[in-house]
Amino acid sequence: MQSVLGIETSCDETGVAIYRSGAGIIADLVYTQADHAAYGGVVPELASRDHVRKLPGMLREVLDRANMVASDLDGVAYTAGPGLAGALLVGAATAVAFAAALGKPAIAVHHMEGHLLSPLLDGEDQLDFPFVALLVSGGHTMLVEVLGVGEYRLLGDTLDDAAGEAFDKTARLLGLGFPGGSEVAALAAHGNDQRYDFPRPMVNRPGLDFSFSGLKTHTRLLVGKVGPADYADVAAGFERAVVETLVIKCRRALKQTRHKRLVIAGGVSANRRLRQALDSALPGQVYYPPLHLCTDNGAMIAHAGWHRRGEGRTDGRIAVKPRWPLDQLRSPSSGER
Ligand code: KG4
Ligand code: ZN
């Protein structure tokens, strides 16, 4: 199979892209929905409607940019989960209908597998299996042992909030916009990260699980005691605590598995302080996706779909699994809907 179209609609980004064997990503479009900012979080109904509005035009445009017609495609990959049920259904129904019209297979992709394999997009030959992956996004904070495509073992997960969620909640406390990760990071760049003491959750306990809700509570109480002039120092201290916690767990995961390579992916992997801290703690061992592929996009879905091209289906079944553990990667169409 040569060319795979990827469609991502799991949350508030509409992404479409085309991956071609030998050439990599040849066209890539992402639309980030703006309406949610006013609500301080993603509104599922608005997200679904926006995907419906945007997808048809973006599909035409991505084919134009790739200089292709639809019949040149060999398969259509889509995010089947995890994510918002209604938003996933828009992408899944579109992909399955499009594939059926073309007589080509539709390929259900796990969103986190898309993130996890995205550092390979920088050059398939530069990163070898096995590796440990830190997946840090708005909904997930996971450490995964990756032995090959589809061979994933969960090493650690968050017991409560995800790292990105902690950034988003801190942003809200500091009166910043949504999504808040990059805004907290920008404010933190002007702050003193030593001024306030923040807890480093779970680092003194054995194991590779995470917990960020205590940090969130600590931040909320601190913000109640200080004024806006101190917010940059709060942001810097918070960011440092999250970063140090993630670094400690990554180092522990490498030690435990004895693997030599660490991949980080997901929206929070765009964080510069995290990249710098990992680079200095684990020199030469850390791999990232290119910055524009850290947050949600269609390229990672087209790419993961290409790797899973043997699993495409032509039976017209729309497979959506809003909750889908990464270590249970059998086809979602046989499970819950
Ligand atoms: O992977 P992603 O685009 O969507 C999900 O699958 O959740 O991740 C979005 C998350 C948000 O929580 C956002 O605040 C966070 O990634 N994020 C960042 C940065 N850029 C995005 N967090 C910290 N620093 C950043 N520079
Ligand atoms: Zn994501």
Coordinates of C-alpha atoms and ligand atoms in Angstrom, one line a residue:
M1 CA 0.0 0.0 0.0
Q2 CA 1.5 3.3 -1.1
S3 CA -0.6 6.2 0.1
V4 CA -2.7 6.5 3.2
L5 CA -4.9 9.4 4.1
G6 CA -5.2 10.0 7.8
I7 CA -8.1 11.7 9.6
E8 CA -7.9 13.0 13.2
T9 CA -11.0 14.3 15.0
S10 CA -10.6 12.9 18.6
C11 CA -10.8 16.3 20.3
D12 CA -10.6 19.9 19.1
E13 CA -8.2 19.6 16.2
T14 CA -9.3 18.6 12.8
G15 CA -6.3 17.0 11.1
V16 CA -5.9 15.5 7.6
A17 CA -2.7 14.3 6.0
I18 CA -1.3 11.9 3.4
Y19 CA 1.6 9.5 4.1
R20 CA 3.3 7.9 1.2
S21 CA 5.8 5.0 1.3
G22 CA 9.3 6.2 0.7
A23 CA 8.3 9.9 0.8
G24 CA 6.7 10.3 4.2
I25 CA 4.1 13.0 4.8
I26 CA 3.4 14.7 1.5
A27 CA 0.5 16.9 2.7
D28 CA -0.7 17.9 6.1
L29 CA -3.5 20.2 7.3
V30 CA -4.5 21.0 10.9
Y31 CA -7.4 23.2 11.9
T32 CA -7.5 24.1 15.6
Q33 CA -11.0 25.0 16.8
A34 CA -11.1 28.4 18.6
D35 CA -14.6 28.5 20.0
H36 CA -13.7 26.4 23.1
A37 CA -11.5 29.1 24.7
A38 CA -14.6 31.1 25.8
Y39 CA -15.7 28.1 27.8
G40 CA -12.3 27.3 29.4
G41 CA -12.4 23.7 28.0
V42 CA -13.4 21.6 25.0
V43 CA -17.2 21.5 24.5
P44 CA -17.9 18.1 22.9
E45 CA -21.0 19.2 20.9
L46 CA -19.2 22.2 19.5
A47 CA -16.2 20.0 18.6
S48 CA -18.3 17.5 16.7
R49 CA -20.1 20.2 14.7
D50 CA -16.9 22.0 13.8
H51 CA -15.4 18.7 12.5
V52 CA -18.5 18.2 10.4
R53 CA -18.1 21.7 9.0
K54 CA -14.4 21.5 8.3
L55 CA -13.6 18.0 7.1
P56 CA -15.0 18.0 3.6
G57 CA -13.1 21.1 2.5
M58 CA -9.9 19.9 4.2
L59 CA -10.1 16.6 2.4
R60 CA -10.3 18.3 -1.0
E61 CA -7.5 20.6 -0.1
V62 CA -5.1 17.9 1.2
L63 CA -5.6 16.0 -2.0
D64 CA -4.9 19.1 -4.0
R65 CA -1.8 19.9 -2.1
A66 CA -0.5 16.3 -2.6
N67 CA -1.3 16.7 -6.2
M68 CA -3.5 13.6 -6.1
V69 CA -7.1 12.5 -6.8
A70 CA -9.0 10.4 -4.3
S71 CA -8.7 7.3 -6.4
D72 CA -4.9 7.5 -5.9
L73 CA -5.3 6.7 -2.2
D74 CA -4.7 3.1 -1.1
G75 CA -6.4 3.4 2.3
V76 CA -8.1 5.8 4.7
A77 CA -6.9 5.8 8.4
Y78 CA -8.9 7.4 11.1
T79 CA -8.6 7.9 14.9
A80 CA -11.0 5.3 16.4
G81 CA -10.2 6.3 20.0
P82 CA -9.6 7.3 22.7
G83 CA -11.3 10.6 22.5
L84 CA -14.7 12.4 22.6
A85 CA -17.4 9.9 21.2
G86 CA -19.2 12.4 19.0
A87 CA -16.0 13.9 17.6
L88 CA -14.5 10.5 16.9
L89 CA -17.7 9.5 15.1
V90 CA -17.4 12.4 12.7
G91 CA -13.9 11.3 11.5
A92 CA -14.7 7.6 11.6
A93 CA -18.0 7.9 9.6
T94 CA -16.2 10.2 7.1
A95 CA -13.3 7.9 6.7
V96 CA -15.3 4.7 6.4
A97 CA -17.7 6.3 3.8
F98 CA -14.8 7.7 1.8
A99 CA -12.9 4.4 1.8
A100 CA -16.1 2.5 0.8
A101 CA -16.8 4.9 -2.1
L102 CA -13.2 4.3 -3.3
G103 CA -13.3 0.6 -2.7
K104 CA -10.3 0.9 -0.4
P105 CA -9.8 -0.3 3.2
A106 CA -10.5 1.9 6.2
I107 CA -8.0 1.6 9.0
A108 CA -8.9 2.2 12.7
V109 CA -6.0 3.9 14.5
H110 CA -5.4 4.3 18.3
H111 CA -4.7 8.0 18.9
M112 CA -1.9 7.4 21.4
E113 CA -0.2 5.0 19.0
G114 CA -0.3 7.9 16.5
H115 CA 1.5 10.1 19.0
L116 CA 3.9 7.3 20.1
L117 CA 5.1 6.6 16.5
S118 CA 5.3 10.2 15.5
P119 CA 9.0 10.7 16.4
L120 CA 9.6 8.1 13.6
L121 CA 8.3 10.7 11.1
D122 CA 11.5 12.7 11.5
G123 CA 13.4 9.9 9.7
E124 CA 12.2 6.3 10.0
D125 CA 15.8 5.0 10.0
Q126 CA 17.1 7.1 12.9
L127 CA 15.1 5.5 15.7
D128 CA 15.2 1.8 16.4
F129 CA 13.0 -0.4 18.6
P130 CA 12.9 -1.1 21.5
F131 CA 12.4 2.2 23.3
V132 CA 10.5 3.7 26.2
A133 CA 7.8 6.3 25.3
L134 CA 6.6 9.0 27.6
L135 CA 3.2 10.0 26.3
V136 CA 2.1 13.4 27.7
S137 CA -1.1 15.0 26.4
G138 CA -4.2 16.7 27.7
G139 CA -5.8 13.3 28.5
H140 CA -2.9 11.0 29.1
T141 CA 0.4 10.7 31.0
M142 CA 1.8 7.3 30.3
L143 CA 5.1 5.4 30.2
V144 CA 5.1 2.7 27.6
E145 CA 7.6 0.0 26.7
V146 CA 7.7 -0.2 22.9
L147 CA 9.1 -3.4 21.5
G148 CA 7.9 -2.8 17.9
V149 CA 4.8 -1.5 16.1
G150 CA 1.8 -2.8 18.0
E151 CA 3.9 -4.3 20.8
Y152 CA 3.3 -2.0 23.8
R153 CA 3.5 -2.7 27.5
L154 CA 2.1 -0.1 29.9
L155 CA 4.7 0.7 32.5
G156 CA 3.0 3.6 34.3
D157 CA -0.1 5.7 34.0
T158 CA -1.6 8.7 35.8
L159 CA -3.8 8.0 38.8
D160 CA -5.7 11.2 38.3
D161 CA -5.0 14.3 36.2
A162 CA -2.9 14.1 33.0
A163 CA 0.1 16.4 32.8
G164 CA -1.5 18.5 30.1
E165 CA -4.7 18.8 32.1
A166 CA -2.6 20.0 35.1
F167 CA -1.1 22.7 32.8
D168 CA -4.6 23.6 31.5
K169 CA -6.0 23.9 35.1
T170 CA -3.0 26.0 36.2
A171 CA -3.6 28.3 33.2
R172 CA -7.2 28.8 34.3
L173 CA -6.1 29.6 37.9
L174 CA -3.6 32.2 36.5
G175 CA -6.2 33.8 34.2
L176 CA -4.6 32.5 31.0
G177 CA -6.3 31.1 27.9
F178 CA -7.2 27.6 26.9
P179 CA -5.4 25.3 26.1
G180 CA -3.1 26.6 28.7
G181 CA 0.2 24.6 28.4
S182 CA 2.0 26.9 26.0
E183 CA 0.7 30.0 27.8
V184 CA 1.9 28.7 31.2
A185 CA 5.2 28.0 29.6
A186 CA 5.4 31.5 28.1
L187 CA 4.6 33.1 31.5
A188 CA 7.0 30.8 33.3
A189 CA 9.9 31.9 31.1
H190 CA 9.8 35.3 32.9
G191 CA 9.5 33.7 36.4
N192 CA 11.7 32.6 39.2
D193 CA 11.3 28.8 39.5
Q194 CA 13.0 28.7 42.9
R195 CA 10.7 31.2 44.8
Y196 CA 7.9 28.8 45.7
D197 CA 8.2 25.2 46.9
F198 CA 6.1 22.8 44.9
P199 CA 5.6 19.1 45.7
R200 CA 7.1 16.5 43.2
P201 CA 4.2 14.0 43.2
M202 CA 4.9 10.3 43.6
V203 CA 8.7 10.6 43.2
N204 CA 9.5 9.1 46.5
R205 CA 7.2 6.1 45.9
P206 CA 8.5 3.2 43.9
G207 CA 6.9 2.5 40.5
L208 CA 6.2 4.5 37.4
D209 CA 2.7 5.9 38.0
F210 CA 2.0 9.6 38.1
S211 CA -0.4 11.8 40.1
F212 CA -0.9 15.5 39.4
S213 CA -4.0 16.4 41.4
G214 CA -2.0 17.2 44.6
L215 CA 0.1 19.6 42.6
K216 CA -3.0 21.2 41.2
T217 CA -4.4 21.7 44.8
H218 CA -1.1 23.1 45.9
T219 CA -1.1 25.6 43.0
R220 CA -4.7 26.6 43.8
L221 CA -4.0 27.3 47.4
L222 CA -0.8 29.2 46.5
V223 CA -2.6 31.4 43.9
G224 CA -5.1 32.3 46.6
K225 CA -2.3 33.7 48.7
V226 CA -0.4 35.7 46.1
G227 CA -1.1 38.5 43.7
P228 CA -1.0 38.7 39.8
A229 CA 2.5 40.2 40.1
D230 CA 3.7 36.8 41.4
Y231 CA 2.0 34.6 38.8
A232 CA 5.1 34.3 36.6
D233 CA 7.0 32.8 39.6
V234 CA 4.0 30.5 40.3
A235 CA 4.0 29.3 36.7
A236 CA 7.8 28.7 36.7
G237 CA 7.7 26.8 40.0
F238 CA 4.7 24.7 38.8
E239 CA 6.4 23.9 35.4
R240 CA 9.6 22.9 37.1
A241 CA 7.8 20.6 39.4
V242 CA 6.0 18.8 36.5
V243 CA 9.1 18.6 34.5
E244 CA 11.3 17.2 37.3
T245 CA 8.6 14.6 38.1
L246 CA 8.5 13.5 34.5
V247 CA 12.3 13.4 34.2
I248 CA 12.7 11.3 37.4
K249 CA 10.1 8.7 36.1
C250 CA 11.6 8.6 32.7
R251 CA 15.0 7.9 34.1
R252 CA 13.5 5.2 36.3
A253 CA 11.7 3.6 33.4
L254 CA 14.9 3.4 31.3
K255 CA 16.7 1.9 34.2
Q256 CA 14.0 -0.7 34.9
T257 CA 13.7 -1.8 31.2
R258 CA 17.4 -1.4 30.4
H259 CA 16.4 0.3 27.1
K260 CA 18.6 3.0 25.8
R261 CA 16.2 5.3 24.0
L262 CA 13.4 7.5 25.2
V263 CA 10.7 8.9 23.0
I264 CA 8.4 11.7 24.1
A265 CA 5.2 12.6 22.3
G266 CA 1.9 14.3 22.9
G267 CA 1.0 17.9 23.4
V268 CA 3.2 18.5 26.5
S269 CA 6.3 17.2 24.6
A270 CA 6.3 20.6 22.9
N271 CA 7.4 22.0 26.3
R272 CA 10.9 23.5 26.0
R273 CA 11.8 23.1 29.6
L274 CA 10.9 19.5 29.5
R275 CA 13.0 18.9 26.3
Q276 CA 16.0 20.7 27.9
A277 CA 15.7 18.8 31.2
L278 CA 15.4 15.4 29.4
D279 CA 18.3 16.2 27.1
S280 CA 20.6 17.0 30.0
A281 CA 19.4 14.1 32.2
L282 CA 19.6 11.6 29.4
P283 CA 22.1 12.9 26.8
G284 CA 21.8 11.4 23.3
Q285 CA 18.9 9.1 24.4
V286 CA 15.9 11.3 23.8
Y287 CA 13.8 11.5 20.6
Y288 CA 10.9 13.9 19.9
P289 CA 8.5 14.5 17.1
P290 CA 9.0 17.8 15.2
L291 CA 7.4 20.6 17.2
H292 CA 4.4 21.0 14.9
L293 CA 3.6 17.3 15.3
C294 CA 3.5 17.3 19.1
T295 CA -0.1 18.4 19.4
D296 CA -2.9 16.5 17.6
N297 CA -2.6 16.2 13.8
G298 CA -3.6 14.0 10.9
A299 CA 0.0 13.2 9.9
M300 CA 0.5 10.9 12.9
I301 CA -2.7 9.1 12.1
A302 CA -1.8 8.7 8.4
H303 CA 1.6 7.4 9.5
A304 CA 0.3 4.9 12.1
G305 CA -2.4 3.8 9.6
W306 CA 0.3 3.1 7.1
H307 CA 2.1 0.9 9.6
R308 CA -1.2 -0.9 10.3
R309 CA -2.2 -1.1 6.6
G310 CA -2.6 -4.8 6.8
E311 CA -5.5 -4.4 9.3
G312 CA -7.8 -2.2 7.0
R313 CA -11.4 -3.3 6.7
T314 CA -13.8 -3.0 3.8
D315 CA -17.0 -4.1 5.5
G316 CA -18.2 -0.6 6.1
R317 CA -18.2 -1.0 9.9
I318 CA -17.6 2.2 11.8
A319 CA -15.4 1.4 14.7
V320 CA -15.2 3.9 17.5
K321 CA -13.9 3.3 21.0
P322 CA -13.9 6.5 23.2
R323 CA -12.0 4.5 25.9
W324 CA -9.4 2.2 24.4
P325 CA -6.4 1.1 26.5
L326 CA -3.2 1.3 24.5
D327 CA -2.1 -2.2 25.6
Q328 CA -5.4 -3.7 24.2
L329 CA -4.8 -2.9 20.5
R330 CA -7.0 -5.5 18.9
S331 CA -9.4 -4.1 16.4
P332 CA -11.9 -1.8 18.1
S333 CA -14.8 -3.0 16.0
S334 CA -15.0 -6.2 17.9
G335 CA -15.4 -4.4 21.3
E336 CA -17.5 -1.7 22.8
R337 CA -18.9 1.1 20.6
Ligands
KG4_1 O1 -1.8 15.8 22.3 P1 -2.6 17.0 22.5 O2 -2.7 18.0 21.4 O3 -4.1 16.6 22.7 C1 -4.5 15.5 23.4 O4 -4.5 14.4 22.9 O5 -4.9 15.7 24.6 O6 -2.2 17.7 23.9 C2 -2.8 18.9 24.3 C3 -2.2 19.2 25.7 C4 -2.9 20.4 26.4 O7 -3.2 20.0 27.7 C5 -1.9 21.5 26.3 O8 -2.1 22.4 27.4 C6 -0.6 20.8 26.3 O9 -0.8 19.6 25.5 N1 0.5 21.6 25.8 C7 1.6 22.0 26.5 C8 2.4 22.7 25.6 N2 1.8 22.8 24.4 C9 0.6 22.0 24.5 N3 1.9 21.8 27.8 C10 3.0 22.3 28.3 N4 3.9 23.1 27.5 C11 3.6 23.3 26.2 N5 4.4 24.1 25.4
ZN2 ZN -3.3 13.8 21.4

